[in-house]
Each structure stands twice: as structure tokens, then as C-alpha cells.
Short mmCIF file of C-alpha atoms in Angstrom, two decimals:
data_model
loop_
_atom_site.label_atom_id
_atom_site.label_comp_id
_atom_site.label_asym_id
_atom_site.label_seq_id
_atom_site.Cartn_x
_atom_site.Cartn_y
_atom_site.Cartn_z
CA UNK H 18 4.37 -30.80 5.09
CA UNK H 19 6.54 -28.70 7.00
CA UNK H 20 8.92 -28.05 4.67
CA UNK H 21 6.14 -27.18 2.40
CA UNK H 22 4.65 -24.46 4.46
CA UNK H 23 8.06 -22.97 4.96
CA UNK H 24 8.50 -23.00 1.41
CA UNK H 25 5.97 -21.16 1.09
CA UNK H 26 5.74 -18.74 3.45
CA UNK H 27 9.31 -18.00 2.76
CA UNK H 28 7.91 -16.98 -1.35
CA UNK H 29 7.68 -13.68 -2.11
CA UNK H 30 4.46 -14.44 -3.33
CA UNK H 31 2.83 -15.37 -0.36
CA UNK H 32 1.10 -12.03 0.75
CA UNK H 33 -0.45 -11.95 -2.20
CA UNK H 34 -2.28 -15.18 -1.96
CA UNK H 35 -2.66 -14.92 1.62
CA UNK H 36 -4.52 -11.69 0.90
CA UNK H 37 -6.54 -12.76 -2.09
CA UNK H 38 -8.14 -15.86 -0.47
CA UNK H 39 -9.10 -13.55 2.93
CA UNK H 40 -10.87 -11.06 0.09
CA UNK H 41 -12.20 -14.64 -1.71
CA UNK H 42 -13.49 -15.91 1.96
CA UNK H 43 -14.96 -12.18 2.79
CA UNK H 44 -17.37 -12.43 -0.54
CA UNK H 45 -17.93 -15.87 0.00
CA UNK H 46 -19.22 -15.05 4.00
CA UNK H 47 -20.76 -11.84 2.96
CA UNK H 48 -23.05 -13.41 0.45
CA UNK H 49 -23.86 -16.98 2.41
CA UNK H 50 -26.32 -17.51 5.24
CA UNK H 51 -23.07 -16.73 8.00
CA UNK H 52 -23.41 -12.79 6.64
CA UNK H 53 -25.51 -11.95 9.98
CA UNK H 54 -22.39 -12.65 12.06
CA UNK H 55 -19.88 -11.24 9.69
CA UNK H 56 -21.73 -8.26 10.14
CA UNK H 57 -22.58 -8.76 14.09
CA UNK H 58 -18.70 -9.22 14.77
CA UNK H 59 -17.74 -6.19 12.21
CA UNK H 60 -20.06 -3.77 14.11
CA UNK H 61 -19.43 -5.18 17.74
CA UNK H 62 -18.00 -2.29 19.89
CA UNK H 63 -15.08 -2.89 21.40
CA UNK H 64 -14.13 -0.42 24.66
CA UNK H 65 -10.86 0.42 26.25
CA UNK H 66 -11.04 3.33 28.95
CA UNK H 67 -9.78 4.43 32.48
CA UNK H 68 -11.79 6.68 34.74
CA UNK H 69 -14.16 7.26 31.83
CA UNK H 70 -11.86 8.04 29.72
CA UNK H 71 -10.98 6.00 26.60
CA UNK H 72 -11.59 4.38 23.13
CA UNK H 73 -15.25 3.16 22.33
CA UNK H 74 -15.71 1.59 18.53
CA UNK H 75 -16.90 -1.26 16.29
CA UNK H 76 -14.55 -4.37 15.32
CA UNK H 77 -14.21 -2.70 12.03
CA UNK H 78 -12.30 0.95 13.27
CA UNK H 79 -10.19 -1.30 15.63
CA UNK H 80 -8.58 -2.79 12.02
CA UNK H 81 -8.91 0.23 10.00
CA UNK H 82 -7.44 2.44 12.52
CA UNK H 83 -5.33 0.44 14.79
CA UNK H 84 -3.89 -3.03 12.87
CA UNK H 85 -3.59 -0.61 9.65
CA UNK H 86 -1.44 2.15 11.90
CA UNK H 87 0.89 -1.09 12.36
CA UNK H 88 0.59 -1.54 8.65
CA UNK H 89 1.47 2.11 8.14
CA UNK H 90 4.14 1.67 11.17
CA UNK H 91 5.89 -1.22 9.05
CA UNK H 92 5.93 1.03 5.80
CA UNK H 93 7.11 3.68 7.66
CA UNK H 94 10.20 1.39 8.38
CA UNK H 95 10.87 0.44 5.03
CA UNK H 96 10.73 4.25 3.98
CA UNK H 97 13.06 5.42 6.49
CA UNK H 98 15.59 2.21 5.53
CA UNK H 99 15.36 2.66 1.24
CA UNK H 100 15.73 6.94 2.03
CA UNK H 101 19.05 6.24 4.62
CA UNK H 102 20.94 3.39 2.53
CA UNK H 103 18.39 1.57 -0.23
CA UNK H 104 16.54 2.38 -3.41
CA UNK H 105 15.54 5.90 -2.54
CA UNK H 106 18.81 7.44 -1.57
CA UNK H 107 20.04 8.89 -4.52
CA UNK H 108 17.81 11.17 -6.21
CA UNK H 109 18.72 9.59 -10.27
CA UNK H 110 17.71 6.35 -9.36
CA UNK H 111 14.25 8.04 -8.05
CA UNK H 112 13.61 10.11 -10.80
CA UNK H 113 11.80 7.25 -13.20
CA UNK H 114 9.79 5.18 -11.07
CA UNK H 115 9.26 8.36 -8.60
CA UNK H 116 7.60 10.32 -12.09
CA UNK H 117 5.61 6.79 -12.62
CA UNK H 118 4.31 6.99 -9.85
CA UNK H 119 3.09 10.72 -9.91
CA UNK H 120 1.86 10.19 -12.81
CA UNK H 121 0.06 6.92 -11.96
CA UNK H 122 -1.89 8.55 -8.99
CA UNK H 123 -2.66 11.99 -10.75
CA UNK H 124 -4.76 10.52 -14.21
CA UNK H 125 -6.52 8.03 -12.22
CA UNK H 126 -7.51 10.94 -9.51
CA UNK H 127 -8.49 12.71 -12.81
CA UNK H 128 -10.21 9.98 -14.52
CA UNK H 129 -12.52 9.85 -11.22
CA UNK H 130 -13.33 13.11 -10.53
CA UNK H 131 -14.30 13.48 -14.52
CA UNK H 132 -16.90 10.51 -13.92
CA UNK H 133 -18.82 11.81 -10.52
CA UNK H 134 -18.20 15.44 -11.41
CA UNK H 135 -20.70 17.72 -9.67
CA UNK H 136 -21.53 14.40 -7.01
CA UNK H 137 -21.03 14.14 -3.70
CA UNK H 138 -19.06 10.90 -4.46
CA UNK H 139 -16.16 13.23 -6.04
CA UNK H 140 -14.86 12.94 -2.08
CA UNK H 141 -13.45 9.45 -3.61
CA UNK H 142 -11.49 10.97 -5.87
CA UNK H 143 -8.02 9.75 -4.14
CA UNK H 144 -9.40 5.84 -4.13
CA UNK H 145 -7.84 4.27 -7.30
CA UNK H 146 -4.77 6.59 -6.63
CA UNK H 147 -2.91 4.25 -4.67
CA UNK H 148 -1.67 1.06 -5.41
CA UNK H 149 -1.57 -2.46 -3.48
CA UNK H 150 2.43 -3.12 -2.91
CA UNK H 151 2.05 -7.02 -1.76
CA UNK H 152 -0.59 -7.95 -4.65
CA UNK H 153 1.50 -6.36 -6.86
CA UNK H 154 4.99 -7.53 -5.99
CA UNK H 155 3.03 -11.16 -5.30
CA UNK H 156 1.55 -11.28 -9.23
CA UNK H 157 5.15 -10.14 -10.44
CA UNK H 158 7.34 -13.04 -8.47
CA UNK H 159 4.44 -15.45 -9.86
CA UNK H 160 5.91 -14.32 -13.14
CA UNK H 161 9.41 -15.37 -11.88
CA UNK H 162 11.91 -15.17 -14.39
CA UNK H 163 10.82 -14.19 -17.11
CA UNK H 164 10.64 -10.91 -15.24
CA UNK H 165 14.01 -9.34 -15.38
CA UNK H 166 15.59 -7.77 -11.81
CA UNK H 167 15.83 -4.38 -12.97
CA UNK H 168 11.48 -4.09 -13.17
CA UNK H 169 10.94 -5.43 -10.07
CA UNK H 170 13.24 -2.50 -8.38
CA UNK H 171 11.62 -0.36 -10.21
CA UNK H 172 8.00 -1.86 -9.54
CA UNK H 173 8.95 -2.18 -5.96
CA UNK H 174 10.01 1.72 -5.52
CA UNK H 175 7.43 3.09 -7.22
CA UNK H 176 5.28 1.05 -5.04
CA UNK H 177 7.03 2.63 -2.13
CA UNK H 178 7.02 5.96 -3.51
CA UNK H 179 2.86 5.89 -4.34
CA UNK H 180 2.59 4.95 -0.80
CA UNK H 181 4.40 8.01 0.35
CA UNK H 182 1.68 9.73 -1.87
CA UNK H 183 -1.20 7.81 -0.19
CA UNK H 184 -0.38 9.08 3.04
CA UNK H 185 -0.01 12.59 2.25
CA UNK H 186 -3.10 12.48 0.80
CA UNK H 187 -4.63 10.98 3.89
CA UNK H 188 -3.08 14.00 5.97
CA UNK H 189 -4.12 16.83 3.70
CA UNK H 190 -7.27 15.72 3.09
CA UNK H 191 -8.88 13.06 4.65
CA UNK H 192 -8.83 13.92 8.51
CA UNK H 193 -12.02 14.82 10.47
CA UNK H 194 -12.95 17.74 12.72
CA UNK H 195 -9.78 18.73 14.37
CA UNK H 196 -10.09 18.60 18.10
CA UNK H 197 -6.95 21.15 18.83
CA UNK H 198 -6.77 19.86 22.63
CA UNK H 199 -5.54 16.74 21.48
CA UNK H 200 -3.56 17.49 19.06
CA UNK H 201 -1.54 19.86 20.98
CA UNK H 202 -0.67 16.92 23.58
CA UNK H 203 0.19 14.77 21.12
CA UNK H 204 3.50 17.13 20.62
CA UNK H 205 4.33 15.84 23.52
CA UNK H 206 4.72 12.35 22.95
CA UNK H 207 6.28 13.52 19.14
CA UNK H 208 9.10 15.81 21.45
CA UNK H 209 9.84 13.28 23.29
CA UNK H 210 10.91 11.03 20.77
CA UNK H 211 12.74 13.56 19.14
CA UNK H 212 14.61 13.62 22.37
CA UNK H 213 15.20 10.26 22.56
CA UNK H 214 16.94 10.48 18.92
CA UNK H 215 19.11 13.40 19.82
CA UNK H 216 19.94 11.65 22.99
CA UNK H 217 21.29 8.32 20.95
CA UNK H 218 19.10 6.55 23.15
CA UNK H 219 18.14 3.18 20.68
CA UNK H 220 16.54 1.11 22.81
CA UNK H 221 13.21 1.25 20.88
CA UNK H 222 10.82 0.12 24.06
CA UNK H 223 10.39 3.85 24.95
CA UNK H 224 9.99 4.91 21.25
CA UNK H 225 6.80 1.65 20.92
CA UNK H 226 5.26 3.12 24.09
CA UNK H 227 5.30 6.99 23.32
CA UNK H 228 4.05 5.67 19.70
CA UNK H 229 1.13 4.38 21.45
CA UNK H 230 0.09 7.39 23.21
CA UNK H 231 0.91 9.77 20.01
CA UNK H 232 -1.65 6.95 18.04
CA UNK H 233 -4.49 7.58 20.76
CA UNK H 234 -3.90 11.38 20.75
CA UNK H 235 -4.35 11.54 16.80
CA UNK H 236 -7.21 9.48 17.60
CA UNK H 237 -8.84 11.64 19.67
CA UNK H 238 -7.62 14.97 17.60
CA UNK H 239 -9.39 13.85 14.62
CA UNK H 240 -6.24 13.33 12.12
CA UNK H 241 -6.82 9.68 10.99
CA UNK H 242 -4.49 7.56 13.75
CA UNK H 243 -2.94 5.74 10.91
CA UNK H 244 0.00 8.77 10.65
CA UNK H 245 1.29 8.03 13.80
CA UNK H 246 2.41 4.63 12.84
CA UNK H 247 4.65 6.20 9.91
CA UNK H 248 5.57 9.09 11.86
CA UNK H 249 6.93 6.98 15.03
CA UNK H 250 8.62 4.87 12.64
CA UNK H 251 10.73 7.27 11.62
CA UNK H 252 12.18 7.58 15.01
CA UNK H 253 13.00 4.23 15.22
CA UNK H 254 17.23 4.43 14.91
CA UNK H 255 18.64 2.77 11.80
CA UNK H 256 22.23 1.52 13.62
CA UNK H 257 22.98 1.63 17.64
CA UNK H 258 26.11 2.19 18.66
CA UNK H 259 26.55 -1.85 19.31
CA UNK H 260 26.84 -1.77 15.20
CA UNK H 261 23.29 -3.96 14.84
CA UNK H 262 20.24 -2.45 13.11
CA UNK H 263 17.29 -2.30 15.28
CA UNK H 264 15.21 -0.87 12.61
CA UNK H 265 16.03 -4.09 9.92
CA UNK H 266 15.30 -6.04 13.40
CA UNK H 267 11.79 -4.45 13.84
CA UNK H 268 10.83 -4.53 10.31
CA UNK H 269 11.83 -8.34 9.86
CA UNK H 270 10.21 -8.95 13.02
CA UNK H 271 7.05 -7.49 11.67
CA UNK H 272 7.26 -8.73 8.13
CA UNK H 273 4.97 -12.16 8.41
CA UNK H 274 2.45 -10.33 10.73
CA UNK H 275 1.61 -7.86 8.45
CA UNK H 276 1.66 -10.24 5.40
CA UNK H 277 -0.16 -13.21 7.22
CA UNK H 278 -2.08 -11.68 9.79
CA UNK H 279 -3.03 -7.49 9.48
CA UNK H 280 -3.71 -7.18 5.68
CA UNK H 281 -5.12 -10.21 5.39
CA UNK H 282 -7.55 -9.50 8.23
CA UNK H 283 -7.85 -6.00 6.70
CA UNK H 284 -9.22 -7.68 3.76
CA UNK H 285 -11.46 -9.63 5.03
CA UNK H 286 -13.35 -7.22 6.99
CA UNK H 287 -13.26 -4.74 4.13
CA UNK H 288 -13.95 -7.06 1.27
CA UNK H 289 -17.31 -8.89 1.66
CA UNK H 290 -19.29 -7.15 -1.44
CA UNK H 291 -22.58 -8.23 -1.20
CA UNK H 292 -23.99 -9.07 -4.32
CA UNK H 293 -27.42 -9.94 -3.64
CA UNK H 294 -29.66 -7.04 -5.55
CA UNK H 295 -26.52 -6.05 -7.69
CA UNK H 296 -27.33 -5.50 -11.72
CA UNK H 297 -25.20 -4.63 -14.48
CA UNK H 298 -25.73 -1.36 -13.91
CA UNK H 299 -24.25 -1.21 -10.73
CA UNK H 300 -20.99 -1.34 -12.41
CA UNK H 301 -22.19 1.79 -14.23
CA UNK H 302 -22.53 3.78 -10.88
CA UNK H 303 -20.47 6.38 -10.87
CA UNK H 304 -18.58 5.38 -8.08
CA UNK H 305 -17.95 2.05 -9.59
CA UNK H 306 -16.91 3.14 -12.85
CA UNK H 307 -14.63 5.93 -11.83
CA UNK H 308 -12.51 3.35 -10.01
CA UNK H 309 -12.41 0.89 -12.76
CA UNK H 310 -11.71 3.50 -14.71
CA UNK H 311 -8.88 4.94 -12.75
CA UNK H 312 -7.28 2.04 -11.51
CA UNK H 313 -7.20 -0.11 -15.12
CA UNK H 314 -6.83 2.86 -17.54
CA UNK H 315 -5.81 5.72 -15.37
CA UNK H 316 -2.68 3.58 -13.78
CA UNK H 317 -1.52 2.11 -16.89
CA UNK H 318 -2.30 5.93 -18.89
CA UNK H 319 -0.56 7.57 -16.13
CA UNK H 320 2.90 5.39 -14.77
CA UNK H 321 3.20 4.11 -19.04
CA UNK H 322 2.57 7.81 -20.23
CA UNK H 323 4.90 9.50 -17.89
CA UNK H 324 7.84 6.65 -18.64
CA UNK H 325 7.40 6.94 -22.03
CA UNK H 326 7.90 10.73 -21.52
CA UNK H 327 10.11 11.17 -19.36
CA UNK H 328 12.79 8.89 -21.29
CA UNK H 329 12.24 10.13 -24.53
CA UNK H 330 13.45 13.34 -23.23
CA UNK H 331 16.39 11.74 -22.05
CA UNK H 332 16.01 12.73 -17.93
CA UNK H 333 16.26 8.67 -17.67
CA UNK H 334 16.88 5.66 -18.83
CA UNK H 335 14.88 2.21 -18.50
CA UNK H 336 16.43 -0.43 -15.97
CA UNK H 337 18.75 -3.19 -17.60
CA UNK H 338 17.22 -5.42 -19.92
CA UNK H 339 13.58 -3.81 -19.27
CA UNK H 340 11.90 -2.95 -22.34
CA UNK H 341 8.37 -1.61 -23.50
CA UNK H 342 6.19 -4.65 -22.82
CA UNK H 343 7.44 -4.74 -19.08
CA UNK H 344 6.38 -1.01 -18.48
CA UNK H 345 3.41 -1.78 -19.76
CA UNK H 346 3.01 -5.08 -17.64
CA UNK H 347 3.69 -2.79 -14.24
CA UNK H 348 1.99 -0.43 -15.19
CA UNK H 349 -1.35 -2.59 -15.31
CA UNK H 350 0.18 -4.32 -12.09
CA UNK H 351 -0.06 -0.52 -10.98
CA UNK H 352 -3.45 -0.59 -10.90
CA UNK H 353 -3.96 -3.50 -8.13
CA UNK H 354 -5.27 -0.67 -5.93
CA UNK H 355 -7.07 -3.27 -3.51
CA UNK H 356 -5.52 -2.60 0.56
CA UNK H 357 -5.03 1.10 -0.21
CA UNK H 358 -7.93 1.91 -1.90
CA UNK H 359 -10.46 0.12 0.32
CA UNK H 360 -8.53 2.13 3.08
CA UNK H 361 -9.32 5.36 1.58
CA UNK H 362 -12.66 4.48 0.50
CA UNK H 363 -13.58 3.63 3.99
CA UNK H 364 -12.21 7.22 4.97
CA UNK H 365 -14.41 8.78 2.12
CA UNK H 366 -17.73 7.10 2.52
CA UNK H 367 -19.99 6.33 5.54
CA UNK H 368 -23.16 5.03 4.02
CA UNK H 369 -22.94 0.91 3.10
CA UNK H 370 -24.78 1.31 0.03
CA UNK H 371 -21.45 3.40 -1.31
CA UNK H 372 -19.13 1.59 0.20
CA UNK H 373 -20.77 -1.45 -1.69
CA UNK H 374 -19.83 0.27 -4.86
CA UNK H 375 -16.58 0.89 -3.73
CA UNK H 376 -15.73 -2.90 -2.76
CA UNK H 377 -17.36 -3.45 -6.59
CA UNK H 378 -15.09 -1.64 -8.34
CA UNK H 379 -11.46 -1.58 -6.68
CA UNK H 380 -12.14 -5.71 -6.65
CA UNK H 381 -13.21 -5.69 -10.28
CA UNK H 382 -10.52 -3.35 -11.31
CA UNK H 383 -8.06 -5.31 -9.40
CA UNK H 384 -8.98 -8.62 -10.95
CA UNK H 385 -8.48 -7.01 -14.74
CA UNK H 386 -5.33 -5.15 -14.06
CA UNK H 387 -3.42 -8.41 -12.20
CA UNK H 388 -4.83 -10.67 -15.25
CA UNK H 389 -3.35 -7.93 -18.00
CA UNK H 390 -0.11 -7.57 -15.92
CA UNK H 391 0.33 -11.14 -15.31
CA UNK H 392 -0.03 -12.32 -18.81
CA UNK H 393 1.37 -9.25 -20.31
CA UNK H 394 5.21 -9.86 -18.19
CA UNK H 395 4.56 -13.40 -18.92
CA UNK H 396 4.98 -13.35 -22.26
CA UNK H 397 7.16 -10.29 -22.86
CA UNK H 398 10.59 -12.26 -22.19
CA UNK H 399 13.71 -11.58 -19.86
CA UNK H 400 16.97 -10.54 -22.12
CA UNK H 401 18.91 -11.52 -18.93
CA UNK H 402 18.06 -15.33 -20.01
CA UNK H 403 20.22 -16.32 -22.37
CA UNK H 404 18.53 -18.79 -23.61
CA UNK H 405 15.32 -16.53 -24.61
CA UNK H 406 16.14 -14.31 -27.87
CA UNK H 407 16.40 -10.40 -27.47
CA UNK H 408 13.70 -8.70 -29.51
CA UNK H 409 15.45 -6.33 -32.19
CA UNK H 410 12.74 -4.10 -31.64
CA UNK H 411 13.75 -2.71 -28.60
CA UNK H 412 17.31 -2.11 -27.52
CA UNK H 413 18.61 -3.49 -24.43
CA UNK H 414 19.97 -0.68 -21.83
CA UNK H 415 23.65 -1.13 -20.94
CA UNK H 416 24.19 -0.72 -16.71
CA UNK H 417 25.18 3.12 -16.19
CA UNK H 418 29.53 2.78 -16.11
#
């Protein structure tokens, strides 16, 4: 049994499941006589202060704005570490999956804001923008492989690069009031660990604690507390001068609590759609649709279209052995939008009755983009296997000499 678990926890597949049975257990609770305490401990408010001063909110901000700034803190490590030495150091290998990705947040935006034109619900407009990295890169190792290596680095960066695109949409426009008090004292945390950096100083207990204090300043200044997890992690040194990487260390470190404990509890507090009262035509809302629409035609329009374009004008070339069918598979993998887009759409409605909607359709869209990936890279075929025949239809890519 032991070996089992390990097995398992150890697939790269893991998140995914672990995250779609907390979503599975949140609609389950939500619509099942234990909903009054799902909703009693959601809403409970939890206080941390000194002399007065402090933090004061439900169960519910406490995940969205503290476990998800350690989400945002983890991603922030990986983006340093693929920018300094991995898939996003040179700019060539960027240029396909980086024009994807534009490409798969833009139409989607567009396809939303077309459907609740003129509505105050055209606020959500950034919600089936983004895309969910560990659903995604689960459903793709379920496909194993058939799947060849090339499409899931180039699944994997343009995951990375549409979360670089979520949270500069989160900065520029989703943050409240701005309180400037706070937000000029949070400079001084930020200077400090800019000190730290110039100093070579890499013991990273200094840089955790003055990321603390930056996350309750950008609390407090109104600029959702989330950026200080990516912005601390890029003080976090990549090498010491002892040769080890303290930044690989942090971000292995981190790796099974954010995969097995913070989006999974993420999930389940944002997840429970309750479906009591619901009709057919609640799919028709226009919040609803505009996220089905965006994240199952919008991603696969957008990260397929902009491919397709941007090799036929011979800017790029697809990975090794990845033809037609596999774009197409990612790009309906693409439009998984579940972590991200529940994270937005908590930062772009308040009332319950929207946020209903928006549960509705980024788990509905979800559902039909994994099932068209999945079966879609399933049955396309890996040319790297050489026991599977290569298609004449589509060439296979040599590797770049």
C-alpha cells in the first residue's frame, strides 16, 4: 500500500486528480444536507491583529488571498528558474507557445465580452483567459505516450507563459481602492530585498519574512496580496556561492503542498455549485455562456489559430514529431481554465448568485475541453513510437541542427 501511494504521488498526474475529486467533494457537500457548515466554515472570520491592528476575514479570503499568494509564490519560482536556465531563456524557443498563448487568452477575453456586452458582468471578461497548468499537464501525462515530448514542452510553457498573463491582468486591472499609505511602506520591505540580492546574501529566511510583511502591506493597500508571492519569489537567489540551488530547493520543497494541499483546498472552497433551483437556462446566462464559450471555443480558436499562423509564415516551426491533431488536442487542454479562472472570478464578482454562474460554467467548460483534449491526443499517435505508423499527411519536423 505504501508503495502504491508513492507511486502515485510521485505521477505527474496526481494534481490533477487530487484537484478534481476536492472540486467532485465541493459539489457533492454543497448540494447535500452538510451545505450549512460548508458555508458556516467558508464565511467564519478568522482574526490576526496586535494592538488593534491586523487582518479580520472569512475562511474563504484566508485561501483566496493567503494559500493562493503561496500558489502564486511557487509559480513565481518556476518563472524565475525556466527565464534564468529552462524553457523560457531563449527568446526562439518562446516565440510559438508564447504567441499560443496570447492568442489563447485574447479570443476567449473577446468571445466574453461579445456575450455580456453592455452588462455589468463584462467585469469577467479576463475569467476563461487563463488556463489551469496542473489539470492540464495531469489530462496530458494520462495520455502517456502516445503524447510525444516535444507537446508537452510546449503545453507546459505556454502554460507558464498564460500564467504570466493572468497575473498581469490581476495587477492592471483587478485591484481595489488603492490605500497609498500602505503601499508606500510596502517599498520598504520590496528595498530591502533588493538589498539583500545586491548584497549576495542567500540565506532565504530574511527574504520569507520580509515576503510576509510586503503580502500584508498589499493587503492592506488594496492591490490583491496574491502579487507579493510572485514578486518575493523573484528574489529568492537561483545559486549561492556554496554551488547548491536554494531556489530548486524551495520550489521542490513546495511542490506536494501546493499539489496536495493549497489547490486542492482552493478547489474545494471555490467549487461547491449549488444546483438546487438551476434550469437549462442557467447555462444560457450570460455569464455562463461567455465562459463556456471562451474557454472551449475561444482557447482552442485562439492557441490553434495563432499556431497555425504563425508557422505558416515560417516565424516557427512545430516541436519534433508534433503534428496537427496534437495542437489541436492542447489547445482544447488550453481551455481547462478551472484554479485560475475561479480565482479571477472571485476577484470580479461579489454577489453568490454570479458567482454561481461562474462555478457553472468554468466547471462545465472544463469538463468538455479535458474530454476533447484527452481523446483527441489519445488517438492522434506519437511518431517517436516506432512501432505506431507516421501519418503521410503531415510531415514530421526534423530537431533544429
Amino acid at each position: 500500500m505504501a508503495s502504491m501511494l508513492e507511486k502515485f504521488f510521485k505521477h505527474e498526474a496526481a494534481g490533477g486528480i487530487a484537484l478534481m475529486l476536492a472540486a467532485i467533494a465541493a459539489l457533492i457537500i454543497a448540494n447535500s444536507g452538510l451545505s450549512t457548515y460548508y458555508d458556516l466554515g467558508l464565511n467564519s472570520i478568522l482574526s490576526v491583529t496586535i494592538a488593534g491592528e491586523g487582518l479580520s476575514k472569512p475562511l474563504i479570503l484566508w485561501i483566496n488571498d493567503g494559500l493562493m499568494a503561496i500558489f502564486f509564490f511557487y509559480i513565481g519560482l518556476e518563472l524565475k528558474r525556466e527565464m534564468l536556465e529552462g524553457k523560457l531563456k531563449n527568446p526562439r524557443d518562446i516565440m510559438l507557445p508564447g504567441l499560443a498563448a496570447v492568442g489563447g487568452m485574447a479570443v476567449p477575453a473577446v468571445l466574453y465580452a461579445a456575450v455580456n456586452w453592455g452588462e455589468p458582468s463584462i467585469v469577467g471578461w479576463a475569467i476563461p483567459a487563463a488556463t489551469d497548468i496542473a489539470f492540464a499537464l495531469g489530462l496530458l501525462a494520462l495520455v502517456g505516450s502516445r503524447a510525444p515530448t516535444g507537446l508537452k514542452i510546449f503545453l507546459l510553457t505556454l502554460a507558464i507563459l498564460d500564467d504570466m498573463g493572468a497575473i498581469l491582468i490581476i495587477a492592471l486591472f483587478y485591484t481595489a481602492d488603492l490605500q497609498t499609505k500602505y503601499l508606500l511602506l510596502s517599498l520598504i520591505p520590496l528595498a530591502l530585498m533588493a538589498w539583500l540580492n545586491f548584497r549576495a546574501v542567500h540565506r532565504i529566511g530574511p527574504i520569507i519574512i520580509l515576503g510576509l510583511v510586503l503580502w500584508v502591506l498589499v493587503l492592506k493597500s488594496g492591490v490583491h496580496a496574491t502579487l507579493a508571492g510572485v514578486v518575493t519569489a523573484f528574489f529568492i537567489p537561483l545559486n549561492d556561492r556554496w554551488g547548491k540551488s536554494p531556489l530548486r530547493s524551495l520550489e521542490h520543497m513546495l511542490h506536494p503542498w501546493v499539489s496536495f494541499f493549497i489547490i486542492p483546498v482552493f478547489a474545494f472552497a471555490n467549487a461547491g455549485v449549488v444546483v438546487a433551483g438551476l434550469t437549462l437556462g442557467d447555462l444560457f446566462a450570460p455569464i455562463t455562456l461567455g465562459i463556456i464559450l471562451g474557454l472551449v471555443l475561444g482557447k482552442q480558436i485562439g492557441v490553434l489559430g495563432l499556431t497555425w499562423l504563425v508557422v505558416k509564415m515560417n516565424l516557427a516551426q512545430l516541436p519534433y514529431g508534433v503534428n496537427w491533431k496534437h495542437v489541436y488536442g492542447v489547445s482544447a487542454l488550453a481551455g481547462i481554465g478551472f484554479t485560475m479562472s475561479l480565482f479571477i472570478g472571485g476577484l470580479s464578482f461579489s454577489e453568490a448568485a454570479d458567482m454561481n454562474h461562474v462555478r457553472l460554467g468554468v466547471l462545465v467548460a472544463s469538463l468538455i475541453s479535458g474530454l476533447i483534449g484527452f481523446f483527441v491526443l489519445f488517438y492522434a499517435g506519437n511518431p517517436e513510437n516506432v512501432d505506431e505508423p507516421i501519418s503521410d499527411e503531415t510531415p514530421v519536423q526534423q530537431p533544429a541542427q
